[in-house]
JSON list of C-alpha atoms in Angstrom, two decimals:
[
{"chain": "A", "resi": 123, "resn": "MET", "atom": "CA", "xyz": [-0.68, -13.01, 5.01]},
{"chain": "A", "resi": 124, "resn": "LYS", "atom": "CA", "xyz": [0.94, -11.78, 2.24]},
{"chain": "A", "resi": 125, "resn": "ILE", "atom": "CA", "xyz": [2.52, -7.92, 2.43]},
{"chain": "A", "resi": 126, "resn": "ALA", "atom": "CA", "xyz": [-0.02, -6.17, 0.30]},
{"chain": "A", "resi": 127, "resn": "GLY", "atom": "CA", "xyz": [-3.05, -7.80, 2.27]},
{"chain": "A", "resi": 128, "resn": "LEU", "atom": "CA", "xyz": [-1.75, -5.45, 5.64]},
{"chain": "A", "resi": 129, "resn": "PHE", "atom": "CA", "xyz": [-0.97, -1.73, 3.04]},
{"chain": "A", "resi": 130, "resn": "ALA", "atom": "CA", "xyz": [-4.00, -2.41, 0.70]},
{"chain": "A", "resi": 131, "resn": "MET", "atom": "CA", "xyz": [-6.42, -3.84, 3.10]},
{"chain": "A", "resi": 132, "resn": "SER", "atom": "CA", "xyz": [-9.47, -1.77, 1.68]},
{"chain": "A", "resi": 133, "resn": "VAL", "atom": "CA", "xyz": [-8.64, -3.31, -1.85]},
{"chain": "A", "resi": 134, "resn": "PRO", "atom": "CA", "xyz": [-9.49, -6.82, -2.47]},
{"chain": "A", "resi": 135, "resn": "GLU", "atom": "CA", "xyz": [-7.94, -7.82, -5.99]},
{"chain": "A", "resi": 136, "resn": "VAL", "atom": "CA", "xyz": [-4.03, -7.03, -3.95]},
{"chain": "A", "resi": 137, "resn": "LYS", "atom": "CA", "xyz": [-4.04, -8.89, -1.01]},
{"chain": "A", "resi": 138, "resn": "ARG", "atom": "CA", "xyz": [-2.11, -11.33, -1.82]},
{"chain": "A", "resi": 139, "resn": "MET", "atom": "CA", "xyz": [0.48, -10.00, -3.18]},
{"chain": "A", "resi": 140, "resn": "THR", "atom": "CA", "xyz": [3.38, -8.89, -2.26]},
{"chain": "A", "resi": 141, "resn": "PHE", "atom": "CA", "xyz": [4.84, -5.80, -1.95]},
{"chain": "A", "resi": 142, "resn": "ALA", "atom": "CA", "xyz": [6.43, -5.89, -5.67]},
{"chain": "A", "resi": 143, "resn": "GLN", "atom": "CA", "xyz": [2.94, -7.10, -7.18]},
{"chain": "A", "resi": 144, "resn": "LEU", "atom": "CA", "xyz": [1.42, -4.45, -5.98]},
{"chain": "A", "resi": 145, "resn": "VAL", "atom": "CA", "xyz": [3.85, -1.80, -7.26]},
{"chain": "A", "resi": 146, "resn": "SER", "atom": "CA", "xyz": [3.65, -3.93, -10.40]},
{"chain": "A", "resi": 147, "resn": "ILE", "atom": "CA", "xyz": [-0.20, -2.76, -10.23]},
{"chain": "A", "resi": 148, "resn": "TRP", "atom": "CA", "xyz": [0.99, 0.93, -8.87]},
{"chain": "A", "resi": 149, "resn": "GLY", "atom": "CA", "xyz": [2.55, 1.66, -11.75]},
{"chain": "A", "resi": 150, "resn": "GLY", "atom": "CA", "xyz": [0.36, 0.21, -14.25]},
{"chain": "A", "resi": 151, "resn": "CYS", "atom": "CA", "xyz": [-3.10, 1.09, -13.09]},
{"chain": "A", "resi": 152, "resn": "THR", "atom": "CA", "xyz": [-2.40, 4.32, -12.63]},
{"chain": "A", "resi": 153, "resn": "GLN", "atom": "CA", "xyz": [-0.59, 4.77, -15.35]},
{"chain": "A", "resi": 154, "resn": "TRP", "atom": "CA", "xyz": [2.52, 7.48, -12.77]},
{"chain": "A", "resi": 155, "resn": "SER", "atom": "CA", "xyz": [5.87, 7.38, -13.31]},
{"chain": "A", "resi": 156, "resn": "ARG", "atom": "CA", "xyz": [8.32, 4.96, -11.39]},
{"chain": "A", "resi": 157, "resn": "ASN", "atom": "CA", "xyz": [9.64, 8.62, -9.49]},
{"chain": "A", "resi": 158, "resn": "LYS", "atom": "CA", "xyz": [6.31, 10.07, -8.88]},
{"chain": "A", "resi": 159, "resn": "ILE", "atom": "CA", "xyz": [5.15, 6.04, -7.03]},
{"chain": "A", "resi": 160, "resn": "LEU", "atom": "CA", "xyz": [8.85, 5.99, -4.77]},
{"chain": "A", "resi": 161, "resn": "PHE", "atom": "CA", "xyz": [8.32, 10.07, -4.24]},
{"chain": "A", "resi": 162, "resn": "HIS", "atom": "CA", "xyz": [4.92, 8.46, -3.06]},
{"chain": "A", "resi": 163, "resn": "LEU", "atom": "CA", "xyz": [6.84, 5.62, -0.94]},
{"chain": "A", "resi": 164, "resn": "VAL", "atom": "CA", "xyz": [8.84, 8.30, 0.17]},
{"chain": "A", "resi": 165, "resn": "LEU", "atom": "CA", "xyz": [5.22, 10.82, 2.17]},
{"chain": "A", "resi": 166, "resn": "LEU", "atom": "CA", "xyz": [3.61, 7.21, 3.35]},
{"chain": "A", "resi": 167, "resn": "LEU", "atom": "CA", "xyz": [6.84, 6.36, 5.35]},
{"chain": "A", "resi": 168, "resn": "GLY", "atom": "CA", "xyz": [6.44, 9.89, 5.96]},
{"chain": "A", "resi": 169, "resn": "CYS", "atom": "CA", "xyz": [3.41, 9.48, 7.06]},
{"chain": "A", "resi": 170, "resn": "CYS", "atom": "CA", "xyz": [3.81, 6.52, 9.39]},
{"chain": "A", "resi": 171, "resn": "SER", "atom": "CA", "xyz": [7.00, 8.45, 11.27]},
{"chain": "A", "resi": 172, "resn": "LEU", "atom": "CA", "xyz": [5.33, 11.11, 12.68]},
{"chain": "A", "resi": 173, "resn": "ILE", "atom": "CA", "xyz": [1.96, 9.27, 13.49]},
{"chain": "A", "resi": 174, "resn": "PHE", "atom": "CA", "xyz": [4.90, 6.51, 15.95]},
{"chain": "A", "resi": 175, "resn": "ASN", "atom": "CA", "xyz": [6.82, 9.69, 16.76]},
{"chain": "A", "resi": 176, "resn": "LEU", "atom": "CA", "xyz": [3.21, 12.02, 18.17]},
{"chain": "A", "resi": 177, "resn": "THR", "atom": "CA", "xyz": [2.85, 8.24, 20.09]},
{"chain": "A", "resi": 178, "resn": "MET", "atom": "CA", "xyz": [6.92, 8.23, 21.20]},
{"chain": "A", "resi": 179, "resn": "ARG", "atom": "CA", "xyz": [6.19, 11.56, 22.79]},
{"chain": "A", "resi": 180, "resn": "LEU", "atom": "CA", "xyz": [3.23, 10.52, 24.44]},
{"chain": "A", "resi": 181, "resn": "GLY", "atom": "CA", "xyz": [5.14, 8.64, 26.79]},
{"chain": "A", "resi": 182, "resn": "GLY", "atom": "CA", "xyz": [2.93, 5.65, 27.94]},
{"chain": "A", "resi": 183, "resn": "GLY", "atom": "CA", "xyz": [4.82, 2.32, 27.89]},
{"chain": "A", "resi": 184, "resn": "ILE", "atom": "CA", "xyz": [5.22, 0.08, 25.76]},
{"chain": "A", "resi": 185, "resn": "PHE", "atom": "CA", "xyz": [2.20, -0.95, 24.77]},
{"chain": "A", "resi": 186, "resn": "MET", "atom": "CA", "xyz": [1.49, 3.02, 23.40]},
{"chain": "A", "resi": 187, "resn": "ASP", "atom": "CA", "xyz": [5.41, 2.80, 21.90]},
{"chain": "A", "resi": 188, "resn": "LEU", "atom": "CA", "xyz": [3.41, -0.35, 20.57]},
{"chain": "A", "resi": 189, "resn": "ALA", "atom": "CA", "xyz": [0.36, 0.40, 19.98]},
{"chain": "A", "resi": 190, "resn": "GLY", "atom": "CA", "xyz": [1.81, 3.57, 17.93]},
{"chain": "A", "resi": 191, "resn": "LEU", "atom": "CA", "xyz": [3.87, 1.24, 15.15]},
{"chain": "A", "resi": 192, "resn": "VAL", "atom": "CA", "xyz": [1.17, -1.20, 14.79]},
{"chain": "A", "resi": 193, "resn": "LEU", "atom": "CA", "xyz": [-1.15, 3.17, 13.55]},
{"chain": "A", "resi": 194, "resn": "GLY", "atom": "CA", "xyz": [1.93, 4.74, 11.74]},
{"chain": "A", "resi": 195, "resn": "LEU", "atom": "CA", "xyz": [2.29, 0.72, 9.69]},
{"chain": "A", "resi": 196, "resn": "LEU", "atom": "CA", "xyz": [-0.72, 0.05, 8.34]},
{"chain": "A", "resi": 197, "resn": "LEU", "atom": "CA", "xyz": [-3.12, 3.47, 8.94]},
{"chain": "A", "resi": 198, "resn": "PRO", "atom": "CA", "xyz": [-1.73, 5.84, 6.02]},
{"chain": "A", "resi": 199, "resn": "ALA", "atom": "CA", "xyz": [-1.34, 2.94, 3.61]},
{"chain": "A", "resi": 200, "resn": "ASN", "atom": "CA", "xyz": [-4.15, 1.87, 4.00]},
{"chain": "A", "resi": 201, "resn": "ILE", "atom": "CA", "xyz": [-6.12, 5.03, 3.57]},
{"chain": "A", "resi": 202, "resn": "TYR", "atom": "CA", "xyz": [-3.53, 5.97, 0.90]},
{"chain": "A", "resi": 203, "resn": "PHE", "atom": "CA", "xyz": [-4.23, 2.87, -1.05]},
{"chain": "A", "resi": 204, "resn": "GLY", "atom": "CA", "xyz": [-8.20, 2.51, -0.72]},
{"chain": "A", "resi": 205, "resn": "ALA", "atom": "CA", "xyz": [-8.12, 6.25, -2.36]},
{"chain": "A", "resi": 206, "resn": "VAL", "atom": "CA", "xyz": [-5.35, 5.67, -4.76]},
{"chain": "A", "resi": 207, "resn": "LEU", "atom": "CA", "xyz": [-6.58, 2.24, -5.76]},
{"chain": "A", "resi": 208, "resn": "GLY", "atom": "CA", "xyz": [-9.91, 1.76, -4.83]},
{"chain": "A", "resi": 209, "resn": "SER", "atom": "CA", "xyz": [-11.67, 3.64, -7.30]},
{"chain": "A", "resi": 210, "resn": "ARG", "atom": "CA", "xyz": [-10.34, 1.42, -9.99]},
{"chain": "A", "resi": 211, "resn": "ARG", "atom": "CA", "xyz": [-11.03, -1.33, -8.85]},
{"chain": "A", "resi": 212, "resn": "PRO", "atom": "CA", "xyz": [-11.81, -3.30, -12.71]},
{"chain": "A", "resi": 213, "resn": "GLN", "atom": "CA", "xyz": [-8.79, -1.67, -13.91]},
{"chain": "A", "resi": 214, "resn": "ILE", "atom": "CA", "xyz": [-6.92, -3.88, -11.35]},
{"chain": "A", "resi": 215, "resn": "ARG", "atom": "CA", "xyz": [-8.34, -6.91, -12.19]},
{"chain": "A", "resi": 216, "resn": "ARG", "atom": "CA", "xyz": [-7.43, -6.53, -16.11]},
{"chain": "A", "resi": 217, "resn": "PHE", "atom": "CA", "xyz": [-4.58, -5.61, -15.19]},
{"chain": "A", "resi": 218, "resn": "ILE", "atom": "CA", "xyz": [-3.94, -8.84, -12.85]},
{"chain": "A", "resi": 219, "resn": "GLU", "atom": "CA", "xyz": [-5.60, -10.57, -16.32]},
{"chain": "A", "resi": 220, "resn": "GLU", "atom": "CA", "xyz": [-2.91, -9.37, -18.93]},
{"chain": "A", "resi": 221, "resn": "HIS", "atom": "CA", "xyz": [-0.27, -10.36, -16.61]},
{"chain": "A", "resi": 222, "resn": "TRP", "atom": "CA", "xyz": [-1.57, -13.74, -15.62]},
{"chain": "A", "resi": 223, "resn": "ALA", "atom": "CA", "xyz": [2.01, -15.54, -15.61]},
{"chain": "A", "resi": 224, "resn": "GLU", "atom": "CA", "xyz": [2.77, -12.85, -12.90]},
{"chain": "A", "resi": 225, "resn": "PHE", "atom": "CA", "xyz": [0.15, -12.41, -10.66]},
{"chain": "A", "resi": 226, "resn": "ASN", "atom": "CA", "xyz": [-0.11, -16.52, -10.30]},
{"chain": "A", "resi": 227, "resn": "ALA", "atom": "CA", "xyz": [3.18, -17.40, -9.58]}
]
């Protein structure tokens, strides 16, 4: 499984992509600048850190920490990419067809 499959499970078109391909689609289908995409990545990392740190404070042991890590990594990213790229599925397909060499490698 590629990394985009974990972070964007709700968008079937990007499940088998690498992170670089996901960022390429993110920039190509949203018309955002690279700086805005990086800012959104920092916000996602902040949300992940918040969830993980809150579960660490609960003090439920190692399994609670692992559950917090998994939830912190997967939940915010899947909600975000589902909201941002979920409604742009036709654009994603068209972008992949236009840049077939990049995504078929």
